[in-house]
GROMACS .gro file of C-alpha atoms in nm:
model
  400
    1MET     CA    1  -2.135  -8.725 -10.368
    2GLU     CA    2  -2.052  -8.377 -10.438
    3ASN     CA    3  -2.263  -8.156 -10.711
    4GLN     CA    4  -2.670  -8.085 -10.729
    5ASN     CA    5  -2.452  -7.730 -10.846
    6ARG     CA    6  -2.547  -7.576 -11.207
    7ARG     CA    7  -2.312  -7.672 -11.456
    8VAL     CA    8  -2.435  -7.356 -11.740
    9GLY     CA    9  -2.426  -7.041 -11.672
   10THR     CA   10  -2.613  -6.773 -11.917
   11VAL     CA   11  -2.778  -6.942 -12.251
   12SER     CA   12  -2.826  -6.740 -12.555
   13ARG     CA   13  -3.103  -6.918 -12.794
   14GLY     CA   14  -3.199  -6.799 -13.087
   15ILE     CA   15  -3.583  -6.872 -13.179
   16ARG     CA   16  -3.689  -6.909 -13.566
   17CYS     CA   17  -4.074  -6.839 -13.595
   18PRO     CA   18  -4.216  -6.756 -13.896
   19ILE     CA   19  -4.097  -6.439 -14.182
   20ILE     CA   20  -4.336  -6.215 -14.077
   21LYS     CA   21  -4.454  -5.944 -14.233
   22GLN     CA   22  -4.677  -5.603 -14.252
   23GLY     CA   23  -5.004  -5.618 -14.010
   24ASP     CA   24  -4.885  -5.926 -13.874
   25ASP     CA   25  -4.974  -6.014 -13.491
   26LEU     CA   26  -4.605  -5.983 -13.367
   27ALA     CA   27  -4.680  -6.027 -13.010
   28GLN     CA   28  -4.925  -6.320 -13.084
   29ILE     CA   29  -4.602  -6.490 -13.243
   30VAL     CA   30  -4.338  -6.458 -13.066
   31THR     CA   31  -4.536  -6.562 -12.758
   32GLU     CA   32  -4.560  -6.828 -12.973
   33SER     CA   33  -4.273  -6.890 -13.089
   34VAL     CA   34  -4.116  -6.910 -12.718
   35ILE     CA   35  -4.363  -7.149 -12.587
   36LEU     CA   36  -4.298  -7.406 -12.913
   37ALA     CA   37  -3.925  -7.396 -12.934
   38ALA     CA   38  -3.941  -7.502 -12.520
   39LYS     CA   39  -4.132  -7.731 -12.478
   40ASP     CA   40  -3.967  -7.883 -12.892
   41GLU     CA   41  -3.663  -7.809 -12.697
   42GLY     CA   42  -3.691  -7.988 -12.376
   43PHE     CA   43  -3.589  -7.635 -12.149
   44SER     CA   44  -3.850  -7.454 -11.898
   45LEU     CA   45  -3.950  -7.103 -11.948
   46ARG     CA   46  -3.815  -6.921 -11.601
   47ASP     CA   47  -3.834  -6.608 -11.411
   48ARG     CA   48  -3.636  -6.282 -11.540
   49ASP     CA   49  -3.585  -6.461 -11.862
   50VAL     CA   50  -3.523  -6.237 -12.194
   51VAL     CA   51  -3.705  -6.282 -12.472
   52ALA     CA   52  -3.500  -5.991 -12.707
   53ILE     CA   53  -3.684  -5.925 -13.137
   54THR     CA   54  -3.512  -5.750 -13.345
   55GLU     CA   55  -3.595  -5.405 -13.421
   56SER     CA   56  -3.612  -5.547 -13.824
   57VAL     CA   57  -3.909  -5.769 -13.800
   58VAL     CA   58  -4.114  -5.446 -13.573
   59ALA     CA   59  -4.072  -5.221 -13.824
   60ARG     CA   60  -4.168  -5.492 -14.034
   61SER     CA   61  -4.518  -5.520 -13.866
   62GLN     CA   62  -4.568  -5.178 -13.854
   63GLY     CA   63  -4.518  -5.150 -14.197
   64ASN     CA   64  -4.257  -4.837 -14.112
   65TYR     CA   65  -4.152  -4.752 -14.431
   66ALA     CA   66  -4.061  -4.487 -14.641
   67SER     CA   67  -4.014  -4.405 -15.009
   68VAL     CA   68  -3.742  -4.168 -15.204
   69ASP     CA   69  -4.019  -3.959 -15.302
   70ASP     CA   70  -4.129  -3.918 -14.889
   71ILE     CA   71  -3.831  -3.820 -14.782
   72ALA     CA   72  -3.756  -3.543 -15.134
   73ALA     CA   73  -4.088  -3.408 -14.989
   74ASP     CA   74  -3.934  -3.379 -14.614
   75VAL     CA   75  -3.631  -3.240 -14.701
   76LYS     CA   76  -3.779  -2.963 -14.958
   77GLN     CA   77  -4.036  -2.824 -14.708
   78ARG     CA   78  -3.791  -2.842 -14.418
   79THR     CA   79  -3.494  -2.667 -14.665
   80GLY     CA   80  -3.612  -2.492 -14.932
   81GLY     CA   81  -3.454  -2.711 -15.161
   82ASP     CA   82  -3.176  -2.518 -15.315
   83CYS     CA   83  -2.802  -2.567 -15.174
   84VAL     CA   84  -2.785  -2.814 -14.895
   85GLY     CA   85  -2.462  -2.968 -14.641
   86VAL     CA   86  -2.500  -3.331 -14.576
   87MET     CA   87  -2.232  -3.391 -14.321
   88PHE     CA   88  -2.108  -3.624 -14.156
   89PRO     CA   89  -2.302  -3.931 -14.360
   90ILE     CA   90  -2.183  -4.308 -14.292
   91LEU     CA   91  -1.987  -4.547 -14.538
   92SER     CA   92  -2.335  -4.754 -14.615
   93ARG     CA   93  -2.527  -4.849 -14.883
   94ASN     CA   94  -2.748  -5.009 -14.672
   95ARG     CA   95  -2.769  -4.782 -14.397
   96PHE     CA   96  -2.717  -4.426 -14.555
   97ALA     CA   97  -2.743  -4.471 -14.960
   98ILE     CA   98  -3.147  -4.429 -15.002
   99CYS     CA   99  -3.089  -4.171 -14.742
  100LEU     CA  100  -2.898  -3.948 -14.943
  101LYS     CA  101  -3.125  -4.016 -15.278
  102GLY     CA  102  -3.426  -3.927 -15.097
  103ILE     CA  103  -3.215  -3.562 -15.012
  104ALA     CA  104  -3.051  -3.511 -15.310
  105ARG     CA  105  -3.355  -3.556 -15.489
  106GLY     CA  106  -3.514  -3.302 -15.243
  107VAL     CA  107  -3.250  -2.987 -15.358
  108LYS     CA  108  -3.077  -2.827 -15.626
  109LYS     CA  109  -2.722  -2.910 -15.536
  110VAL     CA  110  -2.526  -3.133 -15.186
  111VAL     CA  111  -2.292  -2.986 -15.090
  112LEU     CA  112  -2.118  -3.374 -14.993
  113MET     CA  113  -1.898  -3.289 -14.660
  114LEU     CA  114  -1.702  -3.656 -14.569
  115SER     CA  115  -1.528  -3.690 -14.207
  116TYR     CA  116  -1.152  -3.823 -14.323
  117PRO     CA  117  -1.016  -4.108 -14.227
  118SER     CA  118  -1.290  -4.265 -14.144
  119ASP     CA  119  -1.681  -4.211 -14.092
  120GLU     CA  120  -1.883  -4.225 -13.682
  121VAL     CA  121  -1.841  -4.560 -13.715
  122GLY     CA  122  -1.533  -4.632 -13.824
  123ASN     CA  123  -1.568  -4.748 -14.150
  124GLN     CA  124  -1.255  -4.620 -14.346
  125LEU     CA  125  -1.199  -4.353 -14.699
  126VAL     CA  126  -0.834  -4.361 -14.644
  127SER     CA  127  -0.585  -4.495 -14.376
  128LEU     CA  128  -0.413  -4.341 -14.100
  129ASP     CA  129  -0.020  -4.401 -14.209
  130LYS     CA  130  -0.149  -4.258 -14.538
  131ILE     CA  131  -0.272  -3.966 -14.384
  132ASP     CA  132   0.037  -3.940 -14.208
  133ALA     CA  133   0.282  -3.961 -14.498
  134ALA     CA  134   0.088  -3.696 -14.680
  135GLY     CA  135   0.162  -3.454 -14.379
  136ILE     CA  136  -0.220  -3.396 -14.321
  137ASN     CA  137  -0.341  -3.312 -14.009
  138PRO     CA  138  -0.752  -3.460 -14.022
  139TYR     CA  139  -0.823  -3.204 -13.729
  140SER     CA  140  -0.789  -2.896 -13.853
  141ASP     CA  141  -0.740  -2.917 -14.240
  142VAL     CA  142  -1.051  -2.892 -14.537
  143LEU     CA  143  -0.991  -3.064 -14.836
  144THR     CA  144  -1.177  -3.014 -15.182
  145LEU     CA  145  -1.167  -3.382 -15.405
  146GLU     CA  146  -0.950  -3.284 -15.613
  147ARG     CA  147  -0.733  -3.272 -15.329
  148TYR     CA  148  -0.803  -3.557 -15.165
  149ARG     CA  149  -0.749  -3.744 -15.489
  150GLU     CA  150  -0.387  -3.590 -15.536
  151LEU     CA  151  -0.316  -3.730 -15.218
  152PHE     CA  152  -0.495  -4.062 -15.201
  153GLY     CA  153  -0.598  -4.173 -15.520
  154VAL     CA  154  -0.913  -4.395 -15.538
  155ASN     CA  155  -0.926  -4.575 -15.201
  156VAL     CA  156  -1.250  -4.886 -15.195
  157HIS     CA  157  -1.420  -5.004 -14.912
  158GLU     CA  158  -1.208  -5.325 -14.720
  159PHE     CA  159  -1.536  -5.527 -14.736
  160THR     CA  160  -1.777  -5.439 -15.008
  161GLY     CA  161  -1.506  -5.280 -15.216
  162VAL     CA  162  -1.694  -4.994 -15.285
  163ASP     CA  163  -1.526  -4.636 -15.370
  164TYR     CA  164  -1.828  -4.391 -15.161
  165VAL     CA  165  -1.668  -4.110 -15.314
  166ALA     CA  166  -1.781  -4.180 -15.648
  167TYR     CA  167  -2.028  -4.389 -15.517
  168TYR     CA  168  -2.237  -4.107 -15.349
  169SER     CA  169  -2.163  -3.845 -15.585
  170ASP     CA  170  -2.348  -4.058 -15.894
  171ILE     CA  171  -2.615  -4.144 -15.669
  172ILE     CA  172  -2.653  -3.725 -15.603
  173ARG     CA  173  -2.584  -3.679 -16.018
  174GLY     CA  174  -2.836  -3.952 -16.059
  175GLU     CA  175  -3.123  -3.770 -15.874
  176GLY     CA  176  -3.052  -3.417 -16.096
  177ALA     CA  177  -2.821  -3.225 -15.817
  178ASP     CA  178  -2.542  -3.056 -15.847
  179VAL     CA  179  -2.254  -3.234 -15.605
  180GLU     CA  180  -1.959  -3.082 -15.391
  181ILE     CA  181  -1.730  -3.311 -15.174
  182ILE     CA  182  -1.507  -3.166 -14.907
  183PHE     CA  183  -1.311  -3.354 -14.638
  184ALA     CA  184  -1.276  -3.208 -14.303
  185ASN     CA  185  -1.371  -3.313 -13.976
  186GLN     CA  186  -1.501  -3.036 -13.777
  187PRO     CA  187  -1.841  -2.895 -13.867
  188LYS     CA  188  -1.789  -2.504 -13.923
  189ALA     CA  189  -1.662  -2.613 -14.222
  190ILE     CA  190  -1.998  -2.695 -14.358
  191LEU     CA  191  -2.066  -2.292 -14.360
  192ASP     CA  192  -1.860  -2.162 -14.565
  193TYR     CA  193  -2.024  -2.370 -14.809
  194THR     CA  194  -2.384  -2.313 -14.766
  195ASP     CA  195  -2.602  -2.204 -14.415
  196LYS     CA  196  -2.890  -2.498 -14.472
  197VAL     CA  197  -2.730  -2.859 -14.339
  198ILE     CA  198  -2.831  -3.166 -14.281
  199THR     CA  199  -2.622  -3.336 -14.070
  200CYS     CA  200  -2.633  -3.701 -14.047
  201ASP     CA  201  -2.425  -3.827 -13.705
  202ILE     CA  202  -2.585  -4.084 -13.493
  203HIS     CA  203  -2.430  -4.046 -13.154
  204THR     CA  204  -2.247  -3.677 -13.181
  205ARG     CA  205  -2.581  -3.529 -13.356
  206ARG     CA  206  -2.643  -3.312 -13.045
  207ARG     CA  207  -2.304  -3.135 -13.042
  208THR     CA  208  -2.299  -3.103 -13.438
  209LYS     CA  209  -2.606  -2.920 -13.406
  210ARG     CA  210  -2.549  -2.733 -13.124
  211ILE     CA  211  -2.184  -2.655 -13.295
  212LEU     CA  212  -2.345  -2.534 -13.617
  213SER     CA  213  -2.643  -2.338 -13.456
  214ASP     CA  214  -2.426  -2.131 -13.232
  215SER     CA  215  -2.211  -2.091 -13.589
  216GLY     CA  216  -2.435  -1.897 -13.771
  217ALA     CA  217  -2.600  -2.174 -14.015
  218LYS     CA  218  -2.978  -2.059 -14.061
  219VAL     CA  219  -3.119  -2.430 -14.058
  220VAL     CA  220  -2.983  -2.710 -13.891
  221LEU     CA  221  -3.119  -3.020 -13.920
  222GLY     CA  222  -3.024  -3.417 -13.826
  223LEU     CA  223  -3.093  -3.717 -13.977
  224ASP     CA  224  -3.349  -3.803 -13.726
  225ASP     CA  225  -3.572  -3.459 -13.788
  226ILE     CA  226  -3.594  -3.606 -14.155
  227MET     CA  227  -3.914  -3.841 -14.154
  228SER     CA  228  -4.003  -3.780 -13.803
  229ALA     CA  229  -4.363  -3.734 -13.912
  230SER     CA  230  -4.548  -3.893 -14.177
  231VAL     CA  231  -4.541  -3.768 -14.543
  232ASN     CA  232  -4.848  -3.847 -14.745
  233GLY     CA  233  -4.955  -4.127 -14.534
  234SER     CA  234  -4.568  -4.283 -14.501
  235GLY     CA  235  -4.427  -4.409 -14.190
  236TYR     CA  236  -4.199  -4.182 -13.940
  237ASN     CA  237  -4.053  -4.219 -13.626
  238GLU     CA  238  -4.086  -3.930 -13.390
  239LYS     CA  239  -3.796  -3.961 -13.169
  240TYR     CA  240  -3.511  -4.074 -13.453
  241GLY     CA  241  -3.669  -3.977 -13.839
  242LEU     CA  242  -3.408  -4.142 -14.072
  243LEU     CA  243  -3.177  -4.260 -13.846
  244GLY     CA  244  -3.170  -4.632 -13.729
  245SER     CA  245  -3.316  -4.692 -14.108
  246ASN     CA  246  -3.266  -4.986 -14.339
  247LYS     CA  247  -3.282  -5.020 -14.690
  248ALA     CA  248  -3.599  -5.195 -14.824
  249THR     CA  249  -3.558  -5.172 -15.231
  250GLU     CA  250  -3.374  -4.917 -15.450
  251ASN     CA  251  -3.658  -4.672 -15.375
  252THR     CA  252  -3.802  -4.739 -14.982
  253VAL     CA  253  -3.608  -4.773 -14.625
  254LYS     CA  254  -3.788  -4.929 -14.363
  255LEU     CA  255  -3.737  -4.729 -14.033
  256PHE     CA  256  -3.606  -4.781 -13.680
  257PRO     CA  257  -3.974  -4.899 -13.480
  258HIS     CA  258  -4.176  -4.638 -13.321
  259PHE     CA  259  -4.389  -4.689 -13.028
  260CYS     CA  260  -4.254  -4.983 -12.879
  261GLN     CA  261  -4.297  -5.059 -12.541
  262PRO     CA  262  -4.659  -5.170 -12.538
  263LEU     CA  263  -4.565  -5.428 -12.757
  264VAL     CA  264  -4.287  -5.578 -12.508
  265GLU     CA  265  -4.521  -5.525 -12.196
  266ASP     CA  266  -4.803  -5.691 -12.456
  267ILE     CA  267  -4.558  -5.996 -12.497
  268SER     CA  268  -4.420  -5.995 -12.128
  269LYS     CA  269  -4.776  -6.023 -11.998
  270ARG     CA  270  -4.922  -6.308 -12.281
  271LEU     CA  271  -4.610  -6.465 -12.172
  272PHE     CA  272  -4.658  -6.485 -11.791
  273ASP     CA  273  -4.992  -6.577 -11.932
  274ALA     CA  274  -4.930  -6.890 -12.027
  275THR     CA  275  -4.629  -6.980 -11.824
  276GLY     CA  276  -4.646  -6.819 -11.523
  277LYS     CA  277  -4.362  -6.685 -11.512
  278ASN     CA  278  -4.193  -6.325 -11.494
  279ILE     CA  279  -4.016  -6.299 -11.839
  280GLU     CA  280  -3.800  -5.980 -11.923
  281VAL     CA  281  -3.876  -5.823 -12.315
  282MET     CA  282  -3.645  -5.626 -12.519
  283VAL     CA  283  -3.649  -5.480 -12.825
  284TYR     CA  284  -3.301  -5.467 -12.998
  285GLY     CA  285  -3.104  -5.331 -13.272
  286ASP     CA  286  -2.718  -5.337 -13.389
  287GLY     CA  287  -2.540  -5.428 -13.032
  288ALA     CA  288  -2.287  -5.157 -12.902
  289PHE     CA  289  -1.934  -5.388 -12.996
  290LYS     CA  290  -1.626  -5.268 -13.259
  291ASP     CA  291  -1.446  -5.542 -13.539
  292PRO     CA  292  -1.070  -5.601 -13.405
  293GLN     CA  293  -0.958  -5.644 -13.849
  294GLY     CA  294  -1.212  -5.355 -14.050
  295LYS     CA  295  -1.169  -5.118 -13.665
  296ILE     CA  296  -1.533  -5.073 -13.718
  297TRP     CA  297  -1.810  -4.990 -13.449
  298GLU     CA  298  -2.154  -5.197 -13.527
  299LEU     CA  299  -2.387  -4.913 -13.377
  300ALA     CA  300  -2.544  -4.789 -13.615
  301ASP     CA  301  -2.883  -4.790 -13.454
  302PRO     CA  302  -2.945  -4.463 -13.248
  303VAL     CA  303  -2.985  -4.678 -12.945
  304VAL     CA  304  -2.917  -5.045 -12.919
  305SER     CA  305  -3.253  -5.074 -12.717
  306PRO     CA  306  -3.590  -4.865 -12.813
  307ALA     CA  307  -3.802  -4.999 -12.607
  308PHE     CA  308  -3.777  -5.298 -12.299
  309THR     CA  309  -3.935  -5.383 -11.954
  310ASN     CA  310  -3.830  -5.237 -11.597
  311GLY     CA  311  -3.662  -5.545 -11.523
  312LEU     CA  312  -3.415  -5.466 -11.770
  313ILE     CA  313  -3.368  -5.114 -11.672
  314GLY     CA  314  -2.958  -5.000 -11.517
  315VAL     CA  315  -2.646  -5.191 -11.502
  316PRO     CA  316  -2.465  -5.526 -11.378
  317ASN     CA  317  -2.373  -5.500 -11.069
  318GLU     CA  318  -2.079  -5.743 -11.040
  319LEU     CA  319  -1.746  -5.908 -10.855
  320LYS     CA  320  -1.470  -5.989 -11.004
  321LEU     CA  321  -1.469  -6.342 -10.915
  322LYS     CA  322  -1.103  -6.378 -11.032
  323TYR     CA  323  -0.989  -6.070 -10.817
  324LEU     CA  324  -1.118  -6.240 -10.513
  325ALA     CA  325  -0.925  -6.563 -10.571
  326ASP     CA  326  -0.631  -6.385 -10.646
  327ASN     CA  327  -0.653  -6.149 -10.384
  328ASP     CA  328  -0.913  -6.165 -10.082
  329PHE     CA  329  -0.918  -6.565 -10.050
  330LYS     CA  330  -0.527  -6.600 -10.229
  331ASP     CA  331  -0.448  -6.870  -9.944
  332LEU     CA  332  -0.784  -7.124 -10.010
  333ARG     CA  333  -0.893  -7.381 -10.254
  334GLY     CA  334  -1.115  -7.619 -10.300
  335GLU     CA  335  -1.530  -7.601 -10.142
  336GLU     CA  336  -1.323  -7.343  -9.882
  337LEU     CA  337  -1.288  -7.113 -10.176
  338ARG     CA  338  -1.590  -7.206 -10.367
  339ASN     CA  339  -1.804  -7.093 -10.010
  340ALA     CA  340  -1.598  -6.795  -9.946
  341ILE     CA  341  -1.675  -6.647 -10.276
  342LYS     CA  342  -2.021  -6.717 -10.243
  343GLU     CA  343  -2.085  -6.570  -9.952
  344SER     CA  344  -1.859  -6.267 -10.066
  345ILE     CA  345  -2.109  -6.225 -10.361
  346LYS     CA  346  -2.472  -6.292 -10.097
  347SER     CA  347  -2.286  -6.004  -9.927
  348LYS     CA  348  -2.232  -5.800 -10.147
  349GLN     CA  349  -2.322  -5.429 -10.205
  350SER     CA  350  -2.586  -5.293 -10.348
  351ASN     CA  351  -2.373  -5.056 -10.548
  352LEU     CA  352  -1.979  -5.165 -10.612
  353VAL     CA  353  -1.942  -4.831 -10.897
  354GLY     CA  354  -1.486  -4.777 -10.743
  355LYS     CA  355  -1.465  -5.033 -10.575
  356MET     CA  356  -1.177  -5.250 -10.645
  357ALA     CA  357  -1.342  -5.611 -10.622
  358SER     CA  358  -1.545  -5.499 -10.922
  359GLU     CA  359  -1.268  -5.393 -11.090
  360GLY     CA  360  -1.273  -5.506 -11.462
  361THR     CA  361  -1.654  -5.504 -11.490
  362THR     CA  362  -1.854  -5.374 -11.717
  363PRO     CA  363  -2.025  -5.079 -11.621
  364ARG     CA  364  -2.277  -5.082 -11.941
  365GLN     CA  365  -2.625  -5.023 -11.964
  366LEU     CA  366  -2.826  -5.408 -11.959
  367THR     CA  367  -3.027  -5.378 -12.224
  368ASP     CA  368  -2.674  -5.226 -12.465
  369LEU     CA  369  -2.562  -5.557 -12.312
  370ILE     CA  370  -2.787  -5.836 -12.384
  371GLY     CA  371  -2.879  -5.626 -12.664
  372SER     CA  372  -2.493  -5.665 -12.819
  373LEU     CA  373  -2.549  -6.063 -12.724
  374CYS     CA  374  -2.894  -6.092 -12.899
  375ASP     CA  375  -2.752  -5.913 -13.212
  376LEU     CA  376  -2.434  -6.116 -13.218
  377THR     CA  377  -2.630  -6.476 -13.169
  378SER     CA  378  -2.891  -6.372 -13.449
  379GLY     CA  379  -2.709  -6.271 -13.622
  380SER     CA  380  -2.803  -6.028 -13.995
  381GLY     CA  381  -2.802  -6.286 -14.293
  382ASP     CA  382  -3.018  -6.600 -14.270
  383LYS     CA  383  -3.004  -6.765 -13.973
  384GLY     CA  384  -3.438  -6.703 -13.947
  385THR     CA  385  -3.453  -6.651 -13.595
  386PRO     CA  386  -3.548  -6.278 -13.537
  387ILE     CA  387  -3.614  -6.384 -13.160
  388VAL     CA  388  -3.336  -6.462 -12.915
  389LEU     CA  389  -3.403  -6.611 -12.530
  390VAL     CA  390  -3.174  -6.547 -12.290
  391GLN     CA  391  -3.184  -6.733 -11.982
  392GLY     CA  392  -2.972  -6.691 -11.668
  393TYR     CA  393  -2.806  -6.353 -11.728
  394PHE     CA  394  -2.898  -6.236 -11.378
  395ASP     CA  395  -2.734  -6.559 -11.229
  396ASN     CA  396  -2.443  -6.601 -11.035
  397TYR     CA  397  -2.228  -6.831 -10.867
  398THR     CA  398  -2.407  -6.889 -10.594
  399ASN     CA  399  -2.744  -6.996 -10.818
  400ASP     CA  400  -2.717  -7.338 -10.739
   0.00000   0.00000   0.00000
């Protein structure tokens, strides 16, 4: 009788664990939680399983927090504290509002330059249809607040119901700073108002900084430069600064975790010592995917994974089974087809880039793919599974 064959491929499991607080031994908690889950649920751990830990609990265990006052002190020291341009922020109460509060507290005036019709990750200020109807060219036209309101009125976010133009203005004024708002997409536009600039974009920040520096700005900072070192004993992130931070309280942010590589190596070693299995470990943040309704690209963190073990380096090297079935083996069926495809997989080249048989596969980094799977598995609400176990990710059709 046929079928000693495996019926299941990749499996992603959310693993519950205790609520993590500052100072907890996260490596021990993760190791114990995964092993107990396997025992209680009756599954076995295997070589090349992946254990992923959300960045949020890593940062919390590290106590990597900064206050509004810490941010304000850093901004004032780096800019002089007079009139500062704040450009290309994303529209987010969780991601940017507290950062803006700290920036405004550290200066006398903020010239806030918002990209339009949407921010970098797709949060919409105004619809493209309204832009078209107004005859506006968002690539070249600079709008004042008055002109924006005249053309488009009040526009609230589809999901949150927030008018971010008014919301960000109120935050700045609430800190005692003056505010002027413009809408533009060319970085140089800010220099007509101030030559000291904090650019708040995430994935385009290097280009924006280059353009500003080449155009004569005196001070050019990114969010990655703010809180890149400790201020009065605060947390910090030496590589990403405020990028990847999240609101913790009305006056503090939890920064993106730092120095994570020792953690993932430690967890991998503990799991090997306990199980004898070589298990990959990574820290993950936002997944890299786009919401089809709101058109919001979820990746508001600077990277999907700030730390991972060596087995997660690289990209997939996969054949497209439907291509083989429709082309190379279109005349085969049943066991003959199955065996032919298995043989193709076993003998595939080590690098399939540019080969028709791999067309349509996804040449993204393994950590981006697995991190996105983990982010969807753990969610961002009350599931209580900040650890995700992924099994069978590196298997293929030949693994029985």
